[in-house]
Amino acid sequence: MRRRLERLRPLLWLGIAAVLGYGLLVHWWWTAPMLALGDEIAALRDDELLLRMEGEQMPQLEARLAEVRAAEAANPGFLAEPDKDLATAALVQRLEADVRRVAAHALACEVVSRTPIDAPSSDPYPRVTVNIRLRCDSGTLGRLLHALESGSPQLFIDNMALNSTATFFGGGGEADSRVDVVFDLYGYLRPPPRTGIDAAGAPDA
């Protein structure tokens, strides 16, 4: 048995030497670089496939972008003016026109003040705000608020405060039953044109 082991010992040493030689020479100098190259080629193929898929989807994305732009252009909820200054002037003109339309006479509703303000907002679209103070009788005020919020472009009312004037005119002693009201009147500017494909996924206003 011992002699048989003695005869096999050179073969064992030869096998060990072959394994060490592969590990030190063949694996590190040939196999490992080839495996790394194979991984790099696989990654490049994945990138190529991704780019090809994106290229195939490009017409659909461009069509969706065109739909979003058309919807934004036709949306009556946005103010028509291109900037805040013009939009502020148009908003005040809209208020004054609605006052004249719903008021039976000049004293039924008076515009006491209109002050543009830069109110902080987390809204996704640029907001144009004017602080309004009116003195109106209750019936006219109700019609005016309805006209402002139901017209086009769409306007919004916020931070409203009502106070009765409770004053009397001299002479005949006739009471002024009008209401003194203060509120913020605001609307939204149309968003600027977008050129990125990511706009195709944006929600409509």
mmCIF file of C-alpha atoms in Angstrom:
data_model
loop_
_atom_site.group_PDB
_atom_site.id
_atom_site.type_symbol
_atom_site.label_atom_id
_atom_site.label_comp_id
_atom_site.label_asym_id
_atom_site.label_seq_id
_atom_site.Cartn_x
_atom_site.Cartn_y
_atom_site.Cartn_z
ATOM 1 C CA MET A 1 0.000 0.000 0.000
ATOM 2 C CA ARG A 2 2.836 2.348 0.903
ATOM 3 C CA ARG A 3 4.575 1.620 -2.385
ATOM 4 C CA ARG A 4 1.364 2.392 -4.268
ATOM 5 C CA LEU A 5 1.070 5.744 -2.504
ATOM 6 C CA GLU A 6 4.690 6.448 -3.308
ATOM 7 C CA ARG A 7 3.962 5.810 -6.982
ATOM 8 C CA LEU A 8 0.882 8.097 -6.923
ATOM 9 C CA ARG A 9 2.583 10.931 -5.076
ATOM 10 C CA PRO A 10 4.256 12.391 -8.210
ATOM 11 C CA LEU A 11 0.881 12.412 -9.929
ATOM 12 C CA LEU A 12 -0.681 14.228 -6.981
ATOM 13 C CA TRP A 13 2.061 16.837 -6.995
ATOM 14 C CA LEU A 14 1.655 17.187 -10.747
ATOM 15 C CA GLY A 15 -2.095 17.781 -10.318
ATOM 16 C CA ILE A 16 -1.519 20.354 -7.608
ATOM 17 C CA ALA A 17 1.044 22.093 -9.780
ATOM 18 C CA ALA A 18 -1.411 22.142 -12.687
ATOM 19 C CA VAL A 19 -4.135 23.708 -10.542
ATOM 20 C CA LEU A 20 -1.736 26.308 -9.181
ATOM 21 C CA GLY A 21 -0.453 27.008 -12.665
ATOM 22 C CA TYR A 22 -3.980 27.561 -13.960
ATOM 23 C CA GLY A 23 -4.842 29.810 -11.041
ATOM 24 C CA LEU A 24 -1.665 31.859 -11.306
ATOM 25 C CA LEU A 25 -1.240 31.971 -15.059
ATOM 26 C CA VAL A 26 -4.229 30.956 -17.145
ATOM 27 C CA HIS A 27 -7.065 32.281 -14.954
ATOM 28 C CA TRP A 28 -5.644 35.731 -14.130
ATOM 29 C CA TRP A 29 -3.978 36.333 -17.454
ATOM 30 C CA TRP A 30 -6.588 34.875 -19.765
ATOM 31 C CA THR A 31 -9.838 33.591 -18.245
ATOM 32 C CA ALA A 32 -10.566 36.556 -15.931
ATOM 33 C CA PRO A 33 -10.061 39.199 -18.671
ATOM 34 C CA MET A 34 -12.233 37.165 -21.038
ATOM 35 C CA LEU A 35 -15.005 36.906 -18.436
ATOM 36 C CA ALA A 36 -14.820 40.661 -17.819
ATOM 37 C CA LEU A 37 -14.949 41.292 -21.560
ATOM 38 C CA GLY A 38 -17.995 39.036 -21.796
ATOM 39 C CA ASP A 39 -19.759 41.035 -19.082
ATOM 40 C CA GLU A 40 -18.927 44.294 -20.862
ATOM 41 C CA ILE A 41 -20.268 42.961 -24.160
ATOM 42 C CA ALA A 42 -23.489 41.863 -22.429
ATOM 43 C CA ALA A 43 -23.892 45.329 -20.889
ATOM 44 C CA LEU A 44 -23.347 46.969 -24.279
ATOM 45 C CA ARG A 45 -25.964 44.707 -25.821
ATOM 46 C CA ASP A 46 -28.439 45.685 -23.090
ATOM 47 C CA ASP A 47 -27.724 49.373 -23.764
ATOM 48 C CA GLU A 48 -28.194 48.835 -27.491
ATOM 49 C CA LEU A 49 -31.532 47.102 -26.889
ATOM 50 C CA LEU A 50 -32.699 49.933 -24.621
ATOM 51 C CA LEU A 51 -31.766 52.583 -27.187
ATOM 52 C CA ARG A 52 -33.510 50.634 -29.919
ATOM 53 C CA MET A 53 -36.684 50.365 -27.839
ATOM 54 C CA GLU A 54 -36.580 54.102 -27.058
ATOM 55 C CA GLY A 55 -36.146 54.851 -30.747
ATOM 56 C CA GLU A 56 -39.190 52.750 -31.589
ATOM 57 C CA GLN A 57 -41.247 54.607 -28.966
ATOM 58 C CA MET A 58 -40.177 58.066 -30.119
ATOM 59 C CA PRO A 59 -43.068 58.585 -32.609
ATOM 60 C CA GLN A 60 -45.627 57.695 -29.913
ATOM 61 C CA LEU A 61 -43.974 60.049 -27.410
ATOM 62 C CA GLU A 62 -43.893 62.897 -29.934
ATOM 63 C CA ALA A 63 -47.562 62.332 -30.766
ATOM 64 C CA ARG A 64 -48.467 62.408 -27.071
ATOM 65 C CA LEU A 65 -46.465 65.616 -26.626
ATOM 66 C CA ALA A 66 -48.377 67.234 -29.493
ATOM 67 C CA GLU A 67 -51.676 66.239 -27.848
ATOM 68 C CA VAL A 68 -50.626 67.769 -24.521
ATOM 69 C CA ARG A 69 -49.563 71.023 -26.196
ATOM 70 C CA ALA A 70 -52.835 71.232 -28.122
ATOM 71 C CA ALA A 71 -54.852 70.614 -24.946
ATOM 72 C CA GLU A 72 -52.956 73.332 -23.083
ATOM 73 C CA ALA A 73 -53.426 75.794 -25.945
ATOM 74 C CA ALA A 74 -57.188 75.151 -26.030
ATOM 75 C CA ASN A 75 -57.696 75.122 -22.257
ATOM 76 C CA PRO A 76 -60.049 78.019 -21.350
ATOM 77 C CA GLY A 77 -58.918 77.905 -17.736
ATOM 78 C CA PHE A 78 -55.736 79.859 -18.412
ATOM 79 C CA LEU A 79 -55.459 83.615 -18.750
ATOM 80 C CA ALA A 80 -54.846 84.602 -22.354
ATOM 81 C CA GLU A 81 -52.067 87.127 -21.661
ATOM 82 C CA PRO A 82 -48.398 86.061 -21.953
ATOM 83 C CA ASP A 83 -47.056 87.712 -18.777
ATOM 84 C CA LYS A 84 -48.121 88.834 -15.308
ATOM 85 C CA ASP A 85 -48.335 92.561 -16.064
ATOM 86 C CA LEU A 86 -50.712 92.145 -18.984
ATOM 87 C CA ALA A 87 -52.668 89.453 -17.160
ATOM 88 C CA THR A 88 -53.085 91.705 -14.104
ATOM 89 C CA ALA A 89 -54.473 94.511 -16.260
ATOM 90 C CA ALA A 90 -56.848 92.106 -18.012
ATOM 91 C CA LEU A 91 -57.995 90.669 -14.688
ATOM 92 C CA VAL A 92 -58.877 94.147 -13.369
ATOM 93 C CA GLN A 93 -60.700 94.963 -16.606
ATOM 94 C CA ARG A 94 -62.677 91.731 -16.281
ATOM 95 C CA LEU A 95 -63.680 92.681 -12.720
ATOM 96 C CA GLU A 96 -64.800 96.173 -13.714
ATOM 97 C CA ALA A 97 -66.741 94.857 -16.709
ATOM 98 C CA ASP A 98 -68.571 92.299 -14.554
ATOM 99 C CA VAL A 99 -69.371 94.986 -11.959
ATOM 100 C CA ARG A 100 -70.958 97.186 -14.635
ATOM 101 C CA ARG A 101 -72.877 94.232 -16.028
ATOM 102 C CA VAL A 102 -74.437 92.990 -12.771
ATOM 103 C CA ALA A 103 -74.973 96.326 -10.967
ATOM 104 C CA ALA A 104 -78.338 97.983 -11.498
ATOM 105 C CA HIS A 105 -76.814 101.425 -10.879
ATOM 106 C CA ALA A 106 -73.470 102.966 -9.943
ATOM 107 C CA LEU A 107 -73.982 102.739 -6.168
ATOM 108 C CA ALA A 108 -75.092 99.100 -6.267
ATOM 109 C CA CYS A 109 -71.446 98.047 -6.384
ATOM 110 C CA GLU A 110 -68.321 100.188 -6.222
ATOM 111 C CA VAL A 111 -64.726 99.107 -6.779
ATOM 112 C CA VAL A 112 -62.900 100.760 -3.886
ATOM 113 C CA SER A 113 -59.416 99.410 -4.612
ATOM 114 C CA ARG A 114 -57.560 96.810 -6.666
ATOM 115 C CA THR A 115 -53.964 96.066 -5.722
ATOM 116 C CA PRO A 116 -51.743 93.532 -7.529
ATOM 117 C CA ILE A 117 -49.980 91.270 -5.050
ATOM 118 C CA ASP A 118 -47.333 88.603 -5.384
ATOM 119 C CA ALA A 119 -48.938 85.950 -3.217
ATOM 120 C CA PRO A 120 -46.840 82.847 -2.400
ATOM 121 C CA SER A 121 -48.214 79.732 -4.032
ATOM 122 C CA SER A 122 -47.268 76.092 -4.505
ATOM 123 C CA ASP A 123 -49.436 75.805 -7.619
ATOM 124 C CA PRO A 124 -47.831 74.205 -10.694
ATOM 125 C CA TYR A 125 -48.735 77.207 -12.888
ATOM 126 C CA PRO A 126 -47.847 80.912 -12.489
ATOM 127 C CA ARG A 127 -50.559 82.671 -10.478
ATOM 128 C CA VAL A 128 -51.701 86.261 -11.054
ATOM 129 C CA THR A 129 -53.414 87.776 -7.991
ATOM 130 C CA VAL A 130 -55.139 91.096 -7.351
ATOM 131 C CA ASN A 131 -56.451 92.111 -3.935
ATOM 132 C CA ILE A 132 -59.925 93.588 -4.420
ATOM 133 C CA ARG A 133 -62.027 95.771 -2.150
ATOM 134 C CA LEU A 134 -65.652 96.395 -3.077
ATOM 135 C CA ARG A 135 -68.677 98.056 -1.544
ATOM 136 C CA CYS A 136 -71.823 96.376 -2.857
ATOM 137 C CA ASP A 137 -75.323 95.497 -1.832
ATOM 138 C CA SER A 138 -75.723 91.825 -1.009
ATOM 139 C CA GLY A 139 -77.709 90.874 -4.104
ATOM 140 C CA THR A 140 -75.272 92.514 -6.499
ATOM 141 C CA LEU A 141 -72.313 91.016 -4.646
ATOM 142 C CA GLY A 142 -73.712 87.516 -5.027
ATOM 143 C CA ARG A 143 -74.235 87.974 -8.764
ATOM 144 C CA LEU A 144 -70.758 89.447 -9.168
ATOM 145 C CA LEU A 145 -68.988 86.592 -7.377
ATOM 146 C CA HIS A 146 -70.892 84.076 -9.489
ATOM 147 C CA ALA A 147 -69.971 85.932 -12.687
ATOM 148 C CA LEU A 148 -66.295 86.056 -11.754
ATOM 149 C CA GLU A 149 -66.007 82.358 -10.932
ATOM 150 C CA SER A 150 -68.168 81.021 -13.762
ATOM 151 C CA GLY A 151 -66.730 83.014 -16.666
ATOM 152 C CA SER A 152 -63.861 82.317 -19.016
ATOM 153 C CA PRO A 153 -60.970 82.403 -18.454
ATOM 154 C CA GLN A 154 -61.578 80.843 -15.088
ATOM 155 C CA LEU A 155 -60.928 83.036 -12.044
ATOM 156 C CA PHE A 156 -60.794 82.112 -8.368
ATOM 157 C CA ILE A 157 -61.667 83.935 -5.147
ATOM 158 C CA ASP A 158 -59.802 83.481 -1.881
ATOM 159 C CA ASN A 159 -59.281 85.147 1.513
ATOM 160 C CA MET A 160 -62.686 86.832 1.521
ATOM 161 C CA ALA A 161 -63.707 89.089 4.417
ATOM 162 C CA LEU A 162 -67.133 90.759 4.732
ATOM 163 C CA ASN A 163 -68.064 93.771 6.841
ATOM 164 C CA SER A 164 -71.328 95.680 6.945
ATOM 165 C CA THR A 165 -70.881 99.400 6.388
ATOM 166 C CA ALA A 166 -73.765 100.208 8.785
ATOM 167 C CA THR A 167 -73.667 103.919 8.029
ATOM 168 C CA PHE A 168 -76.425 106.481 7.529
ATOM 169 C CA PHE A 169 -76.661 109.269 5.016
ATOM 170 C CA GLY A 170 -77.340 112.756 6.375
ATOM 171 C CA GLY A 171 -80.638 114.519 5.888
ATOM 172 C CA GLY A 172 -83.125 111.754 5.272
ATOM 173 C CA GLY A 173 -81.286 109.306 7.513
ATOM 174 C CA GLU A 174 -81.343 106.550 4.889
ATOM 175 C CA ALA A 175 -79.112 103.606 5.835
ATOM 176 C CA ASP A 176 -76.304 102.385 3.594
ATOM 177 C CA SER A 177 -76.908 98.645 3.622
ATOM 178 C CA ARG A 178 -74.041 97.795 1.335
ATOM 179 C CA VAL A 179 -71.377 95.286 2.326
ATOM 180 C CA ASP A 180 -67.681 96.107 2.413
ATOM 181 C CA VAL A 181 -65.880 93.057 1.018
ATOM 182 C CA VAL A 182 -62.198 92.291 0.518
ATOM 183 C CA PHE A 183 -60.869 89.246 -1.341
ATOM 184 C CA ASP A 184 -58.060 87.986 -3.548
ATOM 185 C CA LEU A 185 -59.023 87.459 -7.171
ATOM 186 C CA TYR A 186 -56.608 85.292 -9.131
ATOM 187 C CA GLY A 187 -56.096 83.279 -12.282
ATOM 188 C CA TYR A 188 -53.326 81.257 -13.903
ATOM 189 C CA LEU A 189 -50.979 82.039 -16.745
ATOM 190 C CA ARG A 190 -50.653 79.506 -19.509
ATOM 191 C CA PRO A 191 -47.462 77.452 -18.978
ATOM 192 C CA PRO A 192 -44.551 78.286 -21.300
ATOM 193 C CA PRO A 193 -43.996 75.996 -24.304
ATOM 194 C CA ARG A 194 -42.115 72.846 -23.388
ATOM 195 C CA THR A 195 -39.671 71.145 -25.698
ATOM 196 C CA GLY A 196 -38.739 68.050 -23.684
ATOM 197 C CA ILE A 197 -40.354 64.703 -24.390
ATOM 198 C CA ASP A 198 -41.036 64.399 -20.654
ATOM 199 C CA ALA A 199 -43.823 66.950 -21.156
ATOM 200 C CA ALA A 200 -45.853 64.155 -22.742
ATOM 201 C CA GLY A 201 -46.415 62.687 -19.321
ATOM 202 C CA ALA A 202 -47.521 65.932 -17.652
ATOM 203 C CA PRO A 203 -51.146 66.174 -16.440
ATOM 204 C CA ASP A 204 -53.547 68.514 -18.119
ATOM 205 C CA ALA A 205 -54.767 71.555 -16.170
#
